[in-house]
CSV table of C-alpha atoms in Angstrom, one decimal:
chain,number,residue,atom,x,y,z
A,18,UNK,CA,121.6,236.7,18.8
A,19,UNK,CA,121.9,233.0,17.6
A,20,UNK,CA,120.3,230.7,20.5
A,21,UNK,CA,122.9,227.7,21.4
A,22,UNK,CA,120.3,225.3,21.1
A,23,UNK,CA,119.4,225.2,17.4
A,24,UNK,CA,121.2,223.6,15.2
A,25,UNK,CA,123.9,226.6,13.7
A,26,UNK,CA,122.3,225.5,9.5
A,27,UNK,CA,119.6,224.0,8.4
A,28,UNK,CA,119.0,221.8,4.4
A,29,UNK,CA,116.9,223.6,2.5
A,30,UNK,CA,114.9,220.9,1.1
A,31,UNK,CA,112.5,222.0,-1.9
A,32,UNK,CA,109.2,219.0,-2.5
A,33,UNK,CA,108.3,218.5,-5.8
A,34,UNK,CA,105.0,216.4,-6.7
A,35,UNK,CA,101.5,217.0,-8.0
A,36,UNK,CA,100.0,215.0,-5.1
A,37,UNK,CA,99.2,217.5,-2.1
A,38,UNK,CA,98.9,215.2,0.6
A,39,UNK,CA,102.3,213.4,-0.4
A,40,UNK,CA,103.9,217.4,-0.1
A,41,UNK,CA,102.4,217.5,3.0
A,42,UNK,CA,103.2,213.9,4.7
A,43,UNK,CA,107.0,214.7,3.3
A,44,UNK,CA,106.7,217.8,4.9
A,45,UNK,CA,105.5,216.3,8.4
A,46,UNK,CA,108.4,213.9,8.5
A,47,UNK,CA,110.7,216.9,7.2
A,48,UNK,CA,109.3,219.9,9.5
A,49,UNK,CA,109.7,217.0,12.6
A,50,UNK,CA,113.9,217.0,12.3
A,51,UNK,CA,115.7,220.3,14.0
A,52,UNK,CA,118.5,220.1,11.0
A,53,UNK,CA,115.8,220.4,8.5
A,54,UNK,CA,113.8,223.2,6.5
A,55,UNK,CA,110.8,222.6,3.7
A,56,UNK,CA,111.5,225.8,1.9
A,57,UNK,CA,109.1,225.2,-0.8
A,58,UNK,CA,106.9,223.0,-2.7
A,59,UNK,CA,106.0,222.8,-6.3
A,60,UNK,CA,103.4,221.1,-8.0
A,61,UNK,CA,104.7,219.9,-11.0
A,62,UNK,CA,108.5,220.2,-13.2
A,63,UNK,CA,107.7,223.6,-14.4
A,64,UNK,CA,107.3,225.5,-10.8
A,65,UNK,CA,109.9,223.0,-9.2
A,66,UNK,CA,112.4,224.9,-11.9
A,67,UNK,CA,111.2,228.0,-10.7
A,68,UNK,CA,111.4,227.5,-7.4
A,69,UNK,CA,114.8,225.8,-7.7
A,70,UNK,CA,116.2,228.8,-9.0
A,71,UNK,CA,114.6,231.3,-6.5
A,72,UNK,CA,114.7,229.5,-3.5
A,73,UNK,CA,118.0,227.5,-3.6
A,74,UNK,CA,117.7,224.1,-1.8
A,75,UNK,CA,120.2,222.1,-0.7
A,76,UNK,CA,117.8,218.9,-1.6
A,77,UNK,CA,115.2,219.0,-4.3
A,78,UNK,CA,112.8,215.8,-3.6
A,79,UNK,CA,111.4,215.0,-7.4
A,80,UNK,CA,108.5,213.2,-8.3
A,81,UNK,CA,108.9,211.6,-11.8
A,82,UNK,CA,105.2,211.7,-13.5
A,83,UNK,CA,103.8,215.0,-13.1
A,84,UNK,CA,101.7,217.5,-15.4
A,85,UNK,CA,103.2,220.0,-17.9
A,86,UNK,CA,106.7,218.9,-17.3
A,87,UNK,CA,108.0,215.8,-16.0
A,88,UNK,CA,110.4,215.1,-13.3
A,89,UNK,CA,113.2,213.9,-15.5
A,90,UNK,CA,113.3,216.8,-17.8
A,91,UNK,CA,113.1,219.1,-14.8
A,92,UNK,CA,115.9,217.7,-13.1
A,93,UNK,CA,117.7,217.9,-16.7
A,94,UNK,CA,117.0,221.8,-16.5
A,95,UNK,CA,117.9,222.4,-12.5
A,96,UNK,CA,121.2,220.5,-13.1
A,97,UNK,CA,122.0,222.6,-16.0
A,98,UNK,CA,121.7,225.9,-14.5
A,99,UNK,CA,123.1,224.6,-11.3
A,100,UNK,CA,125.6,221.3,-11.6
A,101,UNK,CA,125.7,221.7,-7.9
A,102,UNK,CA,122.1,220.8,-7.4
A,103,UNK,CA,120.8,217.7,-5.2
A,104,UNK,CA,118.4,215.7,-6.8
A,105,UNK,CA,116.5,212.9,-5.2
A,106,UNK,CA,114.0,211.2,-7.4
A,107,UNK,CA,110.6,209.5,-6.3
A,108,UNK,CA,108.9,206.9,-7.3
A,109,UNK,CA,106.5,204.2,-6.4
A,110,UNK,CA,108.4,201.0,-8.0
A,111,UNK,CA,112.2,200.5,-7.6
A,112,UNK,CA,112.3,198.6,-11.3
A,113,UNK,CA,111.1,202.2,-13.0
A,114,UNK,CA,112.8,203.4,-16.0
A,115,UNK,CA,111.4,206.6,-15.9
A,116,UNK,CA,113.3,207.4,-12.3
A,117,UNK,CA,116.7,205.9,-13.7
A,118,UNK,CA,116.3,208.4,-16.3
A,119,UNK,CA,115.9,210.8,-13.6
A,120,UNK,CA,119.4,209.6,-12.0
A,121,UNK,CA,121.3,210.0,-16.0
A,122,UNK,CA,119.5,213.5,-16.5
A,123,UNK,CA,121.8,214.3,-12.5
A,124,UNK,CA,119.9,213.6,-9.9
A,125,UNK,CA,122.2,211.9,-6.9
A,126,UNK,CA,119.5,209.8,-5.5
A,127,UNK,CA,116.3,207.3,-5.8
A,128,UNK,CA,114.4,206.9,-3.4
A,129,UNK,CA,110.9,204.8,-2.7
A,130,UNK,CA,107.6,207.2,-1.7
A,131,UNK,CA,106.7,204.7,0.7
A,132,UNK,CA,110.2,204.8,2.5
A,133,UNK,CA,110.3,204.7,6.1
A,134,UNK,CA,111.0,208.4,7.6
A,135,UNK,CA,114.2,207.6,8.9
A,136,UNK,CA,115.2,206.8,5.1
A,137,UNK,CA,114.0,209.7,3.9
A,138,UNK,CA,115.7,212.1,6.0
A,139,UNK,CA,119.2,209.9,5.8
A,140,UNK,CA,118.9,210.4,2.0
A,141,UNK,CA,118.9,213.7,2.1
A,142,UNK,CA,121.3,214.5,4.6
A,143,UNK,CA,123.9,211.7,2.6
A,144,UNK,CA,123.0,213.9,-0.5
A,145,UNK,CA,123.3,217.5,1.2
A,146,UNK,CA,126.9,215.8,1.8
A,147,UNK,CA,128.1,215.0,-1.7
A,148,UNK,CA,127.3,211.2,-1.3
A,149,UNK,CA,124.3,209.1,-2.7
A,150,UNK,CA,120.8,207.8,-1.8
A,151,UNK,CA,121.0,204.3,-3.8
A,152,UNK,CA,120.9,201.2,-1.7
A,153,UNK,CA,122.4,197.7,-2.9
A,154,UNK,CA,118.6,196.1,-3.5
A,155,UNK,CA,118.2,199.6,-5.7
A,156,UNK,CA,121.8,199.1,-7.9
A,157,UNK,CA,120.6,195.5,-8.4
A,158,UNK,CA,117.3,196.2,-9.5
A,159,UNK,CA,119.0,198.9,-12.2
A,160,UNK,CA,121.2,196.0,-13.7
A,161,UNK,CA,118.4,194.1,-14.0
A,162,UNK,CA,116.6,196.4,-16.0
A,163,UNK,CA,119.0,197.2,-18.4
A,164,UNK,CA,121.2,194.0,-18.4
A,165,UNK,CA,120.1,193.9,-22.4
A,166,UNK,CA,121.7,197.7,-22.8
A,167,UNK,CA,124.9,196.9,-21.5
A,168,UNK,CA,128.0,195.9,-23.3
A,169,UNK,CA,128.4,192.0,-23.2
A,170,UNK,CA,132.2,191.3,-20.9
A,171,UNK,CA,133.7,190.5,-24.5
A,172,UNK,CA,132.7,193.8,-26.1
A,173,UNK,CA,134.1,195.3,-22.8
A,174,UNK,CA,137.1,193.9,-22.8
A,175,UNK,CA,138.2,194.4,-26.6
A,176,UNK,CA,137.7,198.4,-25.8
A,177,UNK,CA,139.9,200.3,-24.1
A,178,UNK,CA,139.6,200.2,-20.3
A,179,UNK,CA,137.9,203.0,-19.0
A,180,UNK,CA,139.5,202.5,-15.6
A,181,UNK,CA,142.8,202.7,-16.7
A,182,UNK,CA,143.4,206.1,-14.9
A,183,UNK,CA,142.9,204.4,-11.7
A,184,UNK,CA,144.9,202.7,-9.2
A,185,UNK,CA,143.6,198.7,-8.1
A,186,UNK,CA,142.6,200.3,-5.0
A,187,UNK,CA,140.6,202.8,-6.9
A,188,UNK,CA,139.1,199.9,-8.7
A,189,UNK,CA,138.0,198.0,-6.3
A,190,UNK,CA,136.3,200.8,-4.4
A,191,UNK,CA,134.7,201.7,-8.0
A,192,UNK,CA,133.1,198.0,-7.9
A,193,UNK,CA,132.3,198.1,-4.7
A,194,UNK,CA,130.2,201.3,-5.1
A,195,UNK,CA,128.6,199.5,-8.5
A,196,UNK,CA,127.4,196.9,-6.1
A,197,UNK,CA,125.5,199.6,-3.5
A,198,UNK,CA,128.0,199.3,-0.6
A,199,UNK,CA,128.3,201.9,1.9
A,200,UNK,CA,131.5,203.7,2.7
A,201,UNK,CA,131.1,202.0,6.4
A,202,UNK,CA,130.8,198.5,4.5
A,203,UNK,CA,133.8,199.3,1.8
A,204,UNK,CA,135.8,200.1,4.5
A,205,UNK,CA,134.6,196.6,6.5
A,206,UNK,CA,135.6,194.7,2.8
A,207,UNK,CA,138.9,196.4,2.7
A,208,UNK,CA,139.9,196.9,6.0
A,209,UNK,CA,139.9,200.6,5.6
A,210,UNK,CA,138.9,203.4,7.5
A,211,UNK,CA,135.9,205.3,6.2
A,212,UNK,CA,137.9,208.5,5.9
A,213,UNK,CA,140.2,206.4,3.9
A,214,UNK,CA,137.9,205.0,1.8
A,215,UNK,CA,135.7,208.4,1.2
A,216,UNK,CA,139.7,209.7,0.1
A,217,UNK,CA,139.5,207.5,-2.7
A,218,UNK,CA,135.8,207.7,-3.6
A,219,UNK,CA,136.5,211.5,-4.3
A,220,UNK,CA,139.8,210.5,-6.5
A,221,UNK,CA,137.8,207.8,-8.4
A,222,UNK,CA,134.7,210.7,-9.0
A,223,UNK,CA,138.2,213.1,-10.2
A,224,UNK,CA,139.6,210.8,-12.3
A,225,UNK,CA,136.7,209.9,-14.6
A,226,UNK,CA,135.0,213.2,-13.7
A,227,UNK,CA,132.0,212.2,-12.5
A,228,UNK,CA,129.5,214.3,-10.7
A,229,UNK,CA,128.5,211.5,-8.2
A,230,UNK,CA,128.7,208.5,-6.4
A,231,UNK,CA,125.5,207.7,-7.9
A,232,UNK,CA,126.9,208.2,-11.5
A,233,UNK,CA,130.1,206.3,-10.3
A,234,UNK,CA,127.3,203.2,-10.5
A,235,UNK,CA,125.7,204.0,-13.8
A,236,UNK,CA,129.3,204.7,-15.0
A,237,UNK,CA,130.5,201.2,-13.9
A,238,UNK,CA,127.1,199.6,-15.3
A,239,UNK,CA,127.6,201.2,-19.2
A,240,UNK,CA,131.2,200.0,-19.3
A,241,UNK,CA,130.6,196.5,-18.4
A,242,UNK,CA,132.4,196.7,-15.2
A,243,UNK,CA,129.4,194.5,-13.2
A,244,UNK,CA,128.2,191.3,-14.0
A,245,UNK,CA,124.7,190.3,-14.3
């Protein structure tokens, strides 16, 4: 008999890093919430694709550098045998190009190993729920690392608009995701309501199929859509 007190489901979060006593302070902070579950840990990207497989989490937290296999190719595997996978990446420096790989092989988040707890277990349950762990200081830090990569606003414009399918509504909220805003902040811009505005963020991932709100950034990013 299920007791009335506990929460009906807990995430199934799975920690991958080669540093045990980072596994075990994530754990801690993890262990600590009622509507969360540490159902494995792995040591480096081999065992976390292991463990992905046999233990199903709803969140995987990644570590990028690791032994034998690193976290980027490892998240390339999980999300390949399972597109439904949640992926948060860790790292120690937000301007890291080894984690934004780890966000274009599928992960949906990045996230700071020296975030404060309360962060840590927001990003995963934003993640459990289809939306993504990337703040505004984060987006920024992304086009700053790759400004040189992207398309120059002439180059952009001569192509053919990759927004076309969307409505200006659509747009905006596309640009306003590009530049980190939550759906509670879109909604402030816009003078929507955040069901509203979570209604179009699902028809702007269906329209230019994207898995992600996080990919809806790296998306806008690659076609020129932000400024530097």
């Amino acid at each position: 008999m299920t007791d009335p007190g506990l929460p009906q489901q807990r995430l199934r979060v799975l920690l991958v890093d080669d540093q045990a006593l980072v596994r075990l302070g994530f754990r801690m902070v993890l262990e600590a919430e009622p509507d969360l579950h540490v159902v494995g840990e792995a040591a480096d990207g081999v065992e976390a694709v292991r463990l992905a497989v046999e233990t199903r989490p709803d969140v995987i937290l990644m570590d990028v550098r690791m032994p034998n296999l690193d976290g980027i190719e490892a998240t390339r595997r999980i999300v390949a045998a399972n597109p439904a996978a949640r992926i948060i990446i860790l790292t120690t420096f937000d301007l890291d190009e080894y984690a934004f790989g780890g966000l274009r092989a599928g992960a949906s988040g990045f996230l700071l190993k020296d975030a404060r707890p309360a962060e840590l277990t927001a990003a995963i349950r934003a993640v459990a729920a289809g939306d993504a762990a990337i703040t505004g200081r984060i987006t920024r830090s992304m086009l700053e690392l790759f400004a040189d990569r992207l398309p120059a606003s002439g180059a952009a414009q001569q192509a053919a608009d990759p927004t076309a399918v969307l409505t200006p509504r659509e747009r905006e909220i596309l640009l306003a995701m590009a530049d980190g805003l939550t759906n509670g902040e879109i909604g402030a811009k816009f003078f929507l309501t955040e069901s509203t505005v979570k209604t179009h963020v699902g028809r702007v991932l269906a329209k230019l199929q994207l898995r992600d709100r996080v990919h809806a950034v790296i998306f806008a990013y690659e076609n020129g859509l932000v400024e530097s």
